[in-house]
Coordinates of C-alpha atoms in Angstrom, one line a residue:
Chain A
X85 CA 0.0 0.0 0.0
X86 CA 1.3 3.3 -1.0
X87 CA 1.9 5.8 1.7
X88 CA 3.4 9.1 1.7
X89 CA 4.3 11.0 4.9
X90 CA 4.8 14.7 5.4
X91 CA 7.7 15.9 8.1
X92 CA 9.3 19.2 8.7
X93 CA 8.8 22.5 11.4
X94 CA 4.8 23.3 11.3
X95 CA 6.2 27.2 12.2
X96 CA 8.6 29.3 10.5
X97 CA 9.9 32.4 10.3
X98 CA 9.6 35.1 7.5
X99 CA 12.9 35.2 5.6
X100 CA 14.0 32.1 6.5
X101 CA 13.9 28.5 4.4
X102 CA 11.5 26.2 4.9
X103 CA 12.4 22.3 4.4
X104 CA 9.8 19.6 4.1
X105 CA 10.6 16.1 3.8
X106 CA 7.8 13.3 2.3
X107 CA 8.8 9.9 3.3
X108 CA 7.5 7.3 1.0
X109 CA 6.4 3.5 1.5
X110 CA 4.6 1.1 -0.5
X111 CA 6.7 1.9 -3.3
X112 CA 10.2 2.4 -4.7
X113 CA 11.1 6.6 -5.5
X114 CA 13.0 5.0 -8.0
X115 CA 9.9 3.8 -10.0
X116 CA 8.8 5.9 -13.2
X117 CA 7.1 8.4 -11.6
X118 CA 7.4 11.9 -10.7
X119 CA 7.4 13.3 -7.0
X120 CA 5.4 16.1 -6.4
X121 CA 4.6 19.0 -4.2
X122 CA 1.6 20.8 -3.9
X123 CA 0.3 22.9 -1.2
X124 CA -3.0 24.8 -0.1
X125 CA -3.2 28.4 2.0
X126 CA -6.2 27.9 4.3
X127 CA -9.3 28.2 2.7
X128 CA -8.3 28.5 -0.7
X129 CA -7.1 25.8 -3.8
X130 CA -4.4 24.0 -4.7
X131 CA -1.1 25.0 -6.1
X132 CA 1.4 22.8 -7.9
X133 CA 4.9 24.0 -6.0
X134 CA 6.7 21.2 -8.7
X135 CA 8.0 17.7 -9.2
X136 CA 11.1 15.6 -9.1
X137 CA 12.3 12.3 -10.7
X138 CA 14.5 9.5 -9.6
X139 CA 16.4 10.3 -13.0
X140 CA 17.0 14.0 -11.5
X141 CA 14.9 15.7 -13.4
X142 CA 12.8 18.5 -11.8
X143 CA 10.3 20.9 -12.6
X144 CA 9.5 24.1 -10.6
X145 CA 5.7 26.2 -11.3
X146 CA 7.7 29.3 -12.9
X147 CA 5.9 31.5 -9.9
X148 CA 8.4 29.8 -7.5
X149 CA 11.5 28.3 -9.5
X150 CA 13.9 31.2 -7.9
X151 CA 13.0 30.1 -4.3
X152 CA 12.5 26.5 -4.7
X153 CA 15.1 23.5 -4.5
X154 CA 13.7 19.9 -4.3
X155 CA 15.8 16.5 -3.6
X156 CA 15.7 12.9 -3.7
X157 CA 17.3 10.4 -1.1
X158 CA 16.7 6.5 -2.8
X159 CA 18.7 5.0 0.0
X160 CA 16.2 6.4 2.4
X161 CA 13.2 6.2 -0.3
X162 CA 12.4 10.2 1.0
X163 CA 12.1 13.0 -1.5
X164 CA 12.4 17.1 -0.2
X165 CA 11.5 20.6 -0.8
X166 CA 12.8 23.6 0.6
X167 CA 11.7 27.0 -0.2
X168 CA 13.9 30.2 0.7
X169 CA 12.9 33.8 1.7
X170 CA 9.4 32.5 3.0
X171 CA 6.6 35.3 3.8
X172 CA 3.1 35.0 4.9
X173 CA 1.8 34.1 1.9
X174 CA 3.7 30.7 1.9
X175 CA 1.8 30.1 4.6
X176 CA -0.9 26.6 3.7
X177 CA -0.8 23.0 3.8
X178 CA 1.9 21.5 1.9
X179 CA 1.0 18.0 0.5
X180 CA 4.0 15.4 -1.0
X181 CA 2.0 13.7 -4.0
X182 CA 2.9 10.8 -6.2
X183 CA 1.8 10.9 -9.9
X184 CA 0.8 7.8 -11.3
X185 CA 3.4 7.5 -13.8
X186 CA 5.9 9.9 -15.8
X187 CA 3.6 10.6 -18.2
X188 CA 0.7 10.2 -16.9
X189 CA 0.5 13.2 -14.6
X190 CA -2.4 12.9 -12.4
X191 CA -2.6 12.7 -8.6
X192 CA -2.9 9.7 -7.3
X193 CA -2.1 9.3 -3.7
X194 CA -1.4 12.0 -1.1
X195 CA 0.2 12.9 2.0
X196 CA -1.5 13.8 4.9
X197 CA -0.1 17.6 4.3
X198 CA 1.5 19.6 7.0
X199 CA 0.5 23.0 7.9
X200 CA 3.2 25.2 7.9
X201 CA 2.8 28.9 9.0
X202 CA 5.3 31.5 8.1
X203 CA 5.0 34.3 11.0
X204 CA 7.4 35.6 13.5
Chain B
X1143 CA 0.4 28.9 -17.6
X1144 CA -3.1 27.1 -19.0
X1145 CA -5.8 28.4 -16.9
X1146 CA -8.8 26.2 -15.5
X1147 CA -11.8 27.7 -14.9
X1148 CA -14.6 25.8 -13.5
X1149 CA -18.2 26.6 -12.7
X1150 CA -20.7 27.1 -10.6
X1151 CA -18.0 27.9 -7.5
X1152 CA -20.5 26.6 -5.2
X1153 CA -23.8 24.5 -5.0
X1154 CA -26.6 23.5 -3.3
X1155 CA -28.5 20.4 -4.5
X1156 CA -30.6 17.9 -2.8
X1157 CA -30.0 14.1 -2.5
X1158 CA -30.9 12.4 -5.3
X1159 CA -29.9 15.0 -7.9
X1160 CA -28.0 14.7 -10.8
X1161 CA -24.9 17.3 -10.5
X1162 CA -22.9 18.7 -13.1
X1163 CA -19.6 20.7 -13.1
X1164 CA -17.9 22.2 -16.0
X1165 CA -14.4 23.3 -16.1
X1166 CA -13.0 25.2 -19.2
X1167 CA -9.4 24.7 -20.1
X1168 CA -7.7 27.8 -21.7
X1169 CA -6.5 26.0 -24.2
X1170 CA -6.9 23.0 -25.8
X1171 CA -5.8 20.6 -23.5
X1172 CA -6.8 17.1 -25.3
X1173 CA -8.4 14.6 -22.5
X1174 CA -5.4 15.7 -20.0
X1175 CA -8.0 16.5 -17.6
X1176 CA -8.4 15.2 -14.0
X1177 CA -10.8 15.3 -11.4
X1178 CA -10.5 15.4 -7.4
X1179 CA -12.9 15.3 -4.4
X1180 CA -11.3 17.1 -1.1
X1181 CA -13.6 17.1 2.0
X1182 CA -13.4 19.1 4.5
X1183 CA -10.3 19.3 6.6
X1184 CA -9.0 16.4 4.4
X1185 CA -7.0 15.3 1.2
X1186 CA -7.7 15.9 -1.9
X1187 CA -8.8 12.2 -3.6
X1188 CA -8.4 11.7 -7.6
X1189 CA -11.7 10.6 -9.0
X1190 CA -11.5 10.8 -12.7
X1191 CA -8.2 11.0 -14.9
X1192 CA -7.2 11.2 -18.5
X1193 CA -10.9 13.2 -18.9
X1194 CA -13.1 9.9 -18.4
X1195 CA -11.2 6.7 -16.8
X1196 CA -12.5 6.4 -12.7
X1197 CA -10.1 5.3 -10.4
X1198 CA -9.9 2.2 -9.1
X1199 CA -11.9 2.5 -6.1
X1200 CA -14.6 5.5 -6.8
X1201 CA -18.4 4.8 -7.1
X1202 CA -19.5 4.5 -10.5
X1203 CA -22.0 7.9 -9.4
X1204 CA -19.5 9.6 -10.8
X1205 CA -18.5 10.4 -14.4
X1206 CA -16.5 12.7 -16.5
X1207 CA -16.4 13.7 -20.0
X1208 CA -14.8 16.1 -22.5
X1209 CA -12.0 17.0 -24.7
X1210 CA -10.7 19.8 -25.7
X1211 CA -11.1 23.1 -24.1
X1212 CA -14.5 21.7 -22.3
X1213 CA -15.3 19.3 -19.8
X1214 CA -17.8 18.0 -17.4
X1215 CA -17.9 16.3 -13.9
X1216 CA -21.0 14.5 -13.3
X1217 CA -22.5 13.1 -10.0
X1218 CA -25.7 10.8 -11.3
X1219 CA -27.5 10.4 -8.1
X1220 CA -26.1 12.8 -5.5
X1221 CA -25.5 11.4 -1.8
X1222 CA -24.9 12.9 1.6
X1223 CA -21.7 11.7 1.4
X1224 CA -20.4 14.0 -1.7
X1225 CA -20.8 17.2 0.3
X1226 CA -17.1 18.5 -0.8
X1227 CA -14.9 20.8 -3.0
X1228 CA -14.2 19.8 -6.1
X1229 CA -11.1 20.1 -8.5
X1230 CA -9.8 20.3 -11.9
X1231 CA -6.5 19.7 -13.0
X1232 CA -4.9 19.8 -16.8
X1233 CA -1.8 17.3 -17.0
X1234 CA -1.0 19.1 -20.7
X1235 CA 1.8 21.0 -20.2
X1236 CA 4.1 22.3 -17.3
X1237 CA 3.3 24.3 -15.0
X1238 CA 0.2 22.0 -13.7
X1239 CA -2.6 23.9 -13.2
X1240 CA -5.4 23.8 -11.2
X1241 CA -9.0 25.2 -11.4
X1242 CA -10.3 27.1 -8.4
X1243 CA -12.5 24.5 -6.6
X1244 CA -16.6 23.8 -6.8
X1245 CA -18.1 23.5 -3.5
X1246 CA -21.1 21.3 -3.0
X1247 CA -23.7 21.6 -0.4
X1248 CA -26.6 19.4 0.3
X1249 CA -29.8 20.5 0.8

């Protein structure tokens, strides 16, 4: 069963980096699929933040490429996102998302999502 | 960036009903068109991908159609259980785009 799992600070400071880490089960990062993150301010819709494959590929939504790194770590089947000079508008649910193949770029299982809130 | 719009934002309909929602594309997107359900306080859950094809796991209630610039999300028989926000998505082209959400009440 695939699961994906959401870690990082729930509270950070304006300015500073925020780092997320999705840690993955049911299924090998190294499979052909890309590694997503998306996220959600409160009470509003969902944002594709970008996505990451096991060949090193990545793709950043053009709104946040100059702020946003993401990584892959197969020996620990974990994929991460940090995003620099956060301000209150970063502030939502973040969710680390699977698609259900490389070229087949749909959503199809989810995180739990973390809330992370940008204030000082 | 391809724009999704979808319509109505919200609605109210009463078990039972048949419930439609439409989301343009900006563009023509082909049937790279996906569908979520995310209730409240949860995650988002993909219904319908590639336009038409229902996930392994979603009640056959729900439908989807379209290609193109337009397409539909259809709910046959609407239960209490369907009371959520709805989501497009286009898989066309990068960045990956979302529409704004349809919320649906019951009456």
């Amino acid at each position: 069963q695939v699961q994906l799992q959401e870690s990082g600070p729930g509270l950070v400071k304006p300015s500073d980096t925020l780092s997320l880490t999705c840690a993955v089960s049911g299924v090998s990062i190294n499979n052909n699929n890309w590694w997503a993150w998306i996220r959600q301010p409160p009470g509003k819709g969902l944002e594709w933040i970008g996505y990451i494959y096991y060949g090193g590929a990545t793709y950043y939504s053009p709104s946040l490429k100059s702020r946003v790194t993401m990584s892959l770590d197969t020996s620990k089947n974990k994929f991460s996102l940090k995003m620099n000079s956060v301000t209150a508008v970063d502030t939502a649910v973040y969710y680390c998302v699977k698609t259900g193949s490389l070229l087949s770029r749909y959503f199809d299982f989810w995180g739990q999502g973390i809330l992370v809130s940008v204030s000082s | 960036d391809i724009q999704m719009t979808q319509s109505p934002s919200s609605l109210s309909a009463s078990v039972g009903d048949r419930v439609t929602i439409t989301c343009r594309a900006g563009q023509n997107i082909g049937n790279n068109l996906n569908w979520y359900q995310q209730k409240p306080g949860k995650v988002p859950n993909l219904l319908i991908y590639d336009s038409d094809t229902l996930q392994k796991g979603v009640p056959s209630r729900f439908s989807g159609s379209g290609s193109g610039i337009d397409f539909t999300l259809t709910i046959s028989s609407l239960e209490a259980d369907d009371s959520a926000s709805y989501y497009c998505q286009q898989s066309f082209d990068l960045p990956l785009t979302f529409g704004g959400g349809t919320k649906v009440a019951i009456k």
